[in-house]
mmCIF file of C-alpha atoms in Angstrom:
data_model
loop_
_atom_site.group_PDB
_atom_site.id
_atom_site.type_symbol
_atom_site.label_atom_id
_atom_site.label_comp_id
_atom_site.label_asym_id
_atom_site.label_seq_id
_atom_site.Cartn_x
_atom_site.Cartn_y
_atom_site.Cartn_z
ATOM 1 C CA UNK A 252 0.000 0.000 0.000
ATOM 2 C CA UNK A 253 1.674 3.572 -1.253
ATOM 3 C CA UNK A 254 1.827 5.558 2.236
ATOM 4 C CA UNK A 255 0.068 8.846 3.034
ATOM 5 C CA UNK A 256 2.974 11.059 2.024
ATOM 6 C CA UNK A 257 3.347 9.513 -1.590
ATOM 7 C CA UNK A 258 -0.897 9.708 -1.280
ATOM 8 C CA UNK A 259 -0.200 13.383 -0.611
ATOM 9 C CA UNK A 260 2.474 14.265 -3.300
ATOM 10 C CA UNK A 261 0.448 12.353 -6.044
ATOM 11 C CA UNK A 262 -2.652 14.957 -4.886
ATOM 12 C CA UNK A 263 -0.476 17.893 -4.626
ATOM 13 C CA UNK A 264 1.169 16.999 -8.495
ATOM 14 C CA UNK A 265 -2.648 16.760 -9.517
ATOM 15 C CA UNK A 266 -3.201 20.602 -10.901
ATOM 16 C CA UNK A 267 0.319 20.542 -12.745
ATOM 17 C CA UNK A 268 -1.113 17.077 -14.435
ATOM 18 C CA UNK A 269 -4.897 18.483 -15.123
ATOM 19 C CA UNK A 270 -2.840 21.213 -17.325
ATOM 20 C CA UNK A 271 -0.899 19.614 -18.869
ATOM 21 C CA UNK A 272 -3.638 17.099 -20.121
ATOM 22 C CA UNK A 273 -5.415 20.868 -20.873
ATOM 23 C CA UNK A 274 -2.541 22.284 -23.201
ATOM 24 C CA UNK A 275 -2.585 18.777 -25.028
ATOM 25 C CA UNK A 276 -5.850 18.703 -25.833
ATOM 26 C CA UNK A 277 -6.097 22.706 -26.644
ATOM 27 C CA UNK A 278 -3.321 21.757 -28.574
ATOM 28 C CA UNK A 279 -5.403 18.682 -30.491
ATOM 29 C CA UNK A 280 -8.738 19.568 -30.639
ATOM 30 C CA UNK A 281 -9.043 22.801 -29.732
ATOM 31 C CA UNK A 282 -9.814 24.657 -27.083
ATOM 32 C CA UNK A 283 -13.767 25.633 -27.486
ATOM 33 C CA UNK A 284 -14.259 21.738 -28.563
ATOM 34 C CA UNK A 285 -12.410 19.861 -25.563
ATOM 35 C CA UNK A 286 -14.977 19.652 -22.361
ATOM 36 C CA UNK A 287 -13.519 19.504 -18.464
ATOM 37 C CA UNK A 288 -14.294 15.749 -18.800
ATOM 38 C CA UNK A 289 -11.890 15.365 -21.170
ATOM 39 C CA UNK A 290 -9.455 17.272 -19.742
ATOM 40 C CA UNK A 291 -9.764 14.597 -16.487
ATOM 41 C CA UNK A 292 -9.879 11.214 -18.373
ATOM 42 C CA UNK A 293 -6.578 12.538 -19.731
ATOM 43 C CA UNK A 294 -4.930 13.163 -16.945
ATOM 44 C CA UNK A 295 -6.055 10.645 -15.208
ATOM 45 C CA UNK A 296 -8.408 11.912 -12.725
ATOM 46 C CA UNK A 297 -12.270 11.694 -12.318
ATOM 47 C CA UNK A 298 -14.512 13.613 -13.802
ATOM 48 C CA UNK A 299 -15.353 16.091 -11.276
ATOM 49 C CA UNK A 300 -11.331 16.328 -9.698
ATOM 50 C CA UNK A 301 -10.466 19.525 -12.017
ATOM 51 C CA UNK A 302 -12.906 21.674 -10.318
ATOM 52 C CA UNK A 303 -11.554 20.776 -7.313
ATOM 53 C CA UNK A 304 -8.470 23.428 -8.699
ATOM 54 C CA UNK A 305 -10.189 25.287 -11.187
ATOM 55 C CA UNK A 306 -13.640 27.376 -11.304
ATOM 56 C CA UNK A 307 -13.904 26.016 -15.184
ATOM 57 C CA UNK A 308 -12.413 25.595 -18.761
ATOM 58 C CA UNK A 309 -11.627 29.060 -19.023
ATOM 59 C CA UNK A 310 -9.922 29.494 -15.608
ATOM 60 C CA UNK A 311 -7.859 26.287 -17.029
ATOM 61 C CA UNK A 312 -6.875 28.290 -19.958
ATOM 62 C CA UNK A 313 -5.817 31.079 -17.668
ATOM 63 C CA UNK A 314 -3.915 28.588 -15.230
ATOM 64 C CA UNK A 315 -2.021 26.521 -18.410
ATOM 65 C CA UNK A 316 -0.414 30.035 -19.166
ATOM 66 C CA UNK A 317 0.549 31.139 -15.923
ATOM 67 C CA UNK A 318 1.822 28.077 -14.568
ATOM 68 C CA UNK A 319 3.454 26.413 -18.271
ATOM 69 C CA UNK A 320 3.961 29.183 -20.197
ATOM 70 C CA UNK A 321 4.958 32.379 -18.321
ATOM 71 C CA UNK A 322 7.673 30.293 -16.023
ATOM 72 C CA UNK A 323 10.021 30.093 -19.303
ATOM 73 C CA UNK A 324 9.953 34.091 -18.886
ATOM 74 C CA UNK A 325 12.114 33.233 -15.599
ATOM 75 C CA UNK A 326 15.018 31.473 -17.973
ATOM 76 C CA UNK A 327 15.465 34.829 -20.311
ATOM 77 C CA UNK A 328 15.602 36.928 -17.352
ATOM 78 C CA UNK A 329 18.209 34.842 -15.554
ATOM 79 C CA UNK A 330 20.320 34.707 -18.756
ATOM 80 C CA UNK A 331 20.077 38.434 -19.395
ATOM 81 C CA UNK A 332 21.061 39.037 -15.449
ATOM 82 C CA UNK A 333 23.988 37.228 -15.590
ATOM 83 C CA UNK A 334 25.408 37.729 -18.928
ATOM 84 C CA UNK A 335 29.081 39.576 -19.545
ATOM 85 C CA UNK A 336 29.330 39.126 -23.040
ATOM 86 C CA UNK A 337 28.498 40.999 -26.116
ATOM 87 C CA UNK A 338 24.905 42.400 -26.529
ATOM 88 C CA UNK A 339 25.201 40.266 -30.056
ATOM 89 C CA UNK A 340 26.180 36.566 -28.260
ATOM 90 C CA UNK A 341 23.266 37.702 -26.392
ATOM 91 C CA UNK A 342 20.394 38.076 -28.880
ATOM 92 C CA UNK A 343 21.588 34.502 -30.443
ATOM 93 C CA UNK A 344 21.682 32.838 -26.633
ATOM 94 C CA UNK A 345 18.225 34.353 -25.747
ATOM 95 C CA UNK A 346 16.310 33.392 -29.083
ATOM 96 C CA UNK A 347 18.004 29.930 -29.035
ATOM 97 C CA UNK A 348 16.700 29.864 -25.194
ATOM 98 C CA UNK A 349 13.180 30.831 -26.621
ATOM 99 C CA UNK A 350 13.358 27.962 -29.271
ATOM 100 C CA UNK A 351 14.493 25.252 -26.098
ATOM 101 C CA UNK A 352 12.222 26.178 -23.694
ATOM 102 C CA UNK A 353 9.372 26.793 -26.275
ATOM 103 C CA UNK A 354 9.596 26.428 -29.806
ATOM 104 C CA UNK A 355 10.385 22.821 -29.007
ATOM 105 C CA UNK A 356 8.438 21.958 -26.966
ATOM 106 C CA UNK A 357 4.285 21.552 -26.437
ATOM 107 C CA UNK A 358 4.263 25.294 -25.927
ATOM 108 C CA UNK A 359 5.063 26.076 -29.426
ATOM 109 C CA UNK A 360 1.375 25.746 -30.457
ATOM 110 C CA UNK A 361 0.572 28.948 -28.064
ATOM 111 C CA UNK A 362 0.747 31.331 -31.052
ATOM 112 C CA UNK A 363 -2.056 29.025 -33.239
ATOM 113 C CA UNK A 364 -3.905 28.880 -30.234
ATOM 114 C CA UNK A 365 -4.131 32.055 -29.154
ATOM 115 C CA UNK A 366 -5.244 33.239 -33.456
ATOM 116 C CA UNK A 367 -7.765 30.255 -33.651
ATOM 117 C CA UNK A 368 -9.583 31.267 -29.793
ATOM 118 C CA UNK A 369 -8.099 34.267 -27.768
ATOM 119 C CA UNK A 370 -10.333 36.125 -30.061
ATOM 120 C CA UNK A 371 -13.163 34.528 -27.898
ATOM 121 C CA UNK A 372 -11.741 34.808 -24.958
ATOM 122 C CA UNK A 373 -10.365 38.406 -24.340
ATOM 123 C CA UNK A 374 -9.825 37.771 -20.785
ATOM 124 C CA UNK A 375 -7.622 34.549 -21.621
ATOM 125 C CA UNK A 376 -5.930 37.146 -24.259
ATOM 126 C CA UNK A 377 -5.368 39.386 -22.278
ATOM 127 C CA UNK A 378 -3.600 37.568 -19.437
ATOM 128 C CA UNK A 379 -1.747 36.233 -22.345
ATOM 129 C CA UNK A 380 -0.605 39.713 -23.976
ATOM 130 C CA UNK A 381 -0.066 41.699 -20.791
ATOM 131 C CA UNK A 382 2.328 38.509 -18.798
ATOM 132 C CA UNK A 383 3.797 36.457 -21.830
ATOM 133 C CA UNK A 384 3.782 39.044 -24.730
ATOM 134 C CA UNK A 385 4.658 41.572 -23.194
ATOM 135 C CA UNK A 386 7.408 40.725 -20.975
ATOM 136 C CA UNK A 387 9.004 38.580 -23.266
ATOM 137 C CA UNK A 388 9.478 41.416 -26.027
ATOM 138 C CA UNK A 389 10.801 43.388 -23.017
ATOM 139 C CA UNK A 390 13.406 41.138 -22.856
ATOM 140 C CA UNK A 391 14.079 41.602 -26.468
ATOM 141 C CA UNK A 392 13.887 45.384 -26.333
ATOM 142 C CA UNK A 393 16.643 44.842 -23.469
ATOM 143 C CA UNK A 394 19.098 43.389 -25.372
ATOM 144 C CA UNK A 395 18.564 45.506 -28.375
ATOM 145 C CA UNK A 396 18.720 48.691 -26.795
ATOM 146 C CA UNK A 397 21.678 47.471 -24.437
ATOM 147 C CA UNK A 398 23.826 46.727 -28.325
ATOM 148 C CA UNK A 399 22.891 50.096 -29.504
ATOM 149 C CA UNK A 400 24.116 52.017 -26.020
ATOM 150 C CA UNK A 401 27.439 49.719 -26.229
ATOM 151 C CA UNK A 402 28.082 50.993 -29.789
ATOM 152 C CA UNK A 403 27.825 47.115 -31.217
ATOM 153 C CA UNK A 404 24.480 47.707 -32.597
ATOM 154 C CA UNK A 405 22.632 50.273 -35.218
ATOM 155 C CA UNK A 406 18.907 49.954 -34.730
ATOM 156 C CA UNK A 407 16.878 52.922 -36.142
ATOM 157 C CA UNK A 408 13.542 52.065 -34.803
ATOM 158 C CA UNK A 409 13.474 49.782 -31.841
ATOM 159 C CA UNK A 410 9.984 49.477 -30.957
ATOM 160 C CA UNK A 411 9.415 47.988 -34.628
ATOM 161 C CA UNK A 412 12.437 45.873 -34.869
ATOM 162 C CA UNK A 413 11.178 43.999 -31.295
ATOM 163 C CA UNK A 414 8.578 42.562 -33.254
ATOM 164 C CA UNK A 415 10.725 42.362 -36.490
ATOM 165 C CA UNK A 416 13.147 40.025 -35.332
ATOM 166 C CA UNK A 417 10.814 37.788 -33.625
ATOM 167 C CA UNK A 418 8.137 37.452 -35.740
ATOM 168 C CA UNK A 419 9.944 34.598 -37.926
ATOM 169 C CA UNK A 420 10.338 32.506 -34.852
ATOM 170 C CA UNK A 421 6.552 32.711 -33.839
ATOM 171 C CA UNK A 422 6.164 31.808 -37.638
ATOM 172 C CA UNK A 423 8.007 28.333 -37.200
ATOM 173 C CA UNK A 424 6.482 27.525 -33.847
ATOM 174 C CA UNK A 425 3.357 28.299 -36.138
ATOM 175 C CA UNK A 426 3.725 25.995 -38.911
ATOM 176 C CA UNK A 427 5.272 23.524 -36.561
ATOM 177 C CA UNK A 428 1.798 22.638 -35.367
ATOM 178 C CA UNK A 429 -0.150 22.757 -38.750
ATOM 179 C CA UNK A 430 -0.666 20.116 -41.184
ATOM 180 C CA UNK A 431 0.672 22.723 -43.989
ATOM 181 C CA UNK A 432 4.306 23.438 -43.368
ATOM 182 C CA UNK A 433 6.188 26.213 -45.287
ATOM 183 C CA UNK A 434 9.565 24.964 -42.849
ATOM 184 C CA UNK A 435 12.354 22.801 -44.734
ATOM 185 C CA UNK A 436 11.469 18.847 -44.672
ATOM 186 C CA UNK A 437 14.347 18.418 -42.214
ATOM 187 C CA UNK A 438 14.135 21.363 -40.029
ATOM 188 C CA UNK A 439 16.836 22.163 -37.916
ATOM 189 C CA UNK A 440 15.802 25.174 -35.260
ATOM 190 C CA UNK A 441 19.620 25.909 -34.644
ATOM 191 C CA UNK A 442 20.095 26.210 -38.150
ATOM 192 C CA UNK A 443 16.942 28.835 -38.330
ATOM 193 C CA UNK A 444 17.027 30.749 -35.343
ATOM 194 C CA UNK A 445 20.883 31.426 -36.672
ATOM 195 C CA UNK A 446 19.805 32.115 -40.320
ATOM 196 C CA UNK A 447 16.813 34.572 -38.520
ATOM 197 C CA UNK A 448 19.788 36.813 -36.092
ATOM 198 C CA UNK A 449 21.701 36.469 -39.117
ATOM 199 C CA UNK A 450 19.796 37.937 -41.838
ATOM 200 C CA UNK A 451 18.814 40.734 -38.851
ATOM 201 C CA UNK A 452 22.327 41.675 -37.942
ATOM 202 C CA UNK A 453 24.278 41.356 -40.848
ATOM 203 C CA UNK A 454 21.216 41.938 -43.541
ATOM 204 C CA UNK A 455 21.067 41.108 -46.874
ATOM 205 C CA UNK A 456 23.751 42.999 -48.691
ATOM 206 C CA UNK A 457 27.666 42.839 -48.985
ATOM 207 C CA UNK A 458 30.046 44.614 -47.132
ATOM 208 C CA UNK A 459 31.587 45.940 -50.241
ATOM 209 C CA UNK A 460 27.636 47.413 -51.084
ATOM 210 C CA UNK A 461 26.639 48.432 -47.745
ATOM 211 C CA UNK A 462 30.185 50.456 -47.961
ATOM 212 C CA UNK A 463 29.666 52.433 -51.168
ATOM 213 C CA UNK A 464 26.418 53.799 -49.242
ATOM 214 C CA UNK A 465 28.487 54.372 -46.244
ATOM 215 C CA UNK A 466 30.095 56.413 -48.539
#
């Protein structure tokens, strides 16, 4: 017989197991068409359990953000605290960081999500703008605007290029999860996150060019 203490973990590991069953089935059917009792035969519990945590779907929704999603935030931050190196080793380490802890991972379908129901849900949007979105193109805007005060980097218009230079990783995380991919057959993310930074810090034309108008 499992004693009371493994009794009591297993209970306490319960809401971290109801949303994770939640984000897989947002993830497969959709939010609006998976019910609570779906959400429970998935992770295992009865029927009724997930209200024992959670008021309903919605609050779910809510809780599968703030308790999957918005942690990652918590890795940038850390890596932005303690980093000594150049502003440009920087960018690359945070967006491969985004790609690890996201991109890769069950989270990347977030950004289909969010298009296909936020739209119904403006509180779940919300929460999702204002403590994901938000923050997480602050960390961006961080680095950017630390390269440009350091002299290593020449943005014009930082507020723009925030959403510039991420906007082709929410893209991949994007076609990831639909059955129409624009990505390579054998896509490598270290490959594309490099090719993305690249592209934005070095552009598209040659020294000798970019020169002449220097010039």
């Amino acid at each position: 017989m499992c004693p009371i203490k493994c009794w009591t973990r297993r209970k306490e590991a319960r809401p971290q197991e109801i949303l994770e069953a939640a984000l897989g089935l947002f993830v497969e059917k959709g939010f609006a068409a998976t019910k609570i009792e779906d959400i429970a035969r998935a992770a295992g519990v009865t029927r009724g359990t997930p209200y024992l945590y959670f008021a309903n779907k919605e609050e779910i929704f809510k809780s599968v953000i703030r308790s999957l999603l918005v942690p990652q935030l918590a890795v940038g931050e850390s890596l932005l605290k303690e980093w000594q190196g150049s502003a440009r080793d920087l960018l690359v380490q945070l967006f491969q960081m985004w790609w690890r802890t996201v991109g890769d991972t069950s989270l990347s379908a977030f950004p289909k999500l969010m298009i296909a129901e936020g739209g119904n849900f403006p509180d779940v949007m919300a929460l999702y703008n204002e403590e994901f979105i938000l923050p997480g193109q602050g960390l961006i805007r961080h680095v950017l605007e630390l390269g440009v005060a350091r002299g290593e980097l020449v943005v014009d218009d930082i507020e723009y290029a925030v959403h510039v230079v991420s906007a082709p990783i929410v893209m991949a995380m994007m076609m990831k999860n639909t059955p129409l991919s624009c990505l390579p057959s054998h896509f490598s993310a270290e490959r594309y996150v490099q090719c993305t930074l690249d592209l934005f810090l070095n552009g598209l034309l040659a020294r000798s060019v970019d020169a002449a108008h220097a010039q």
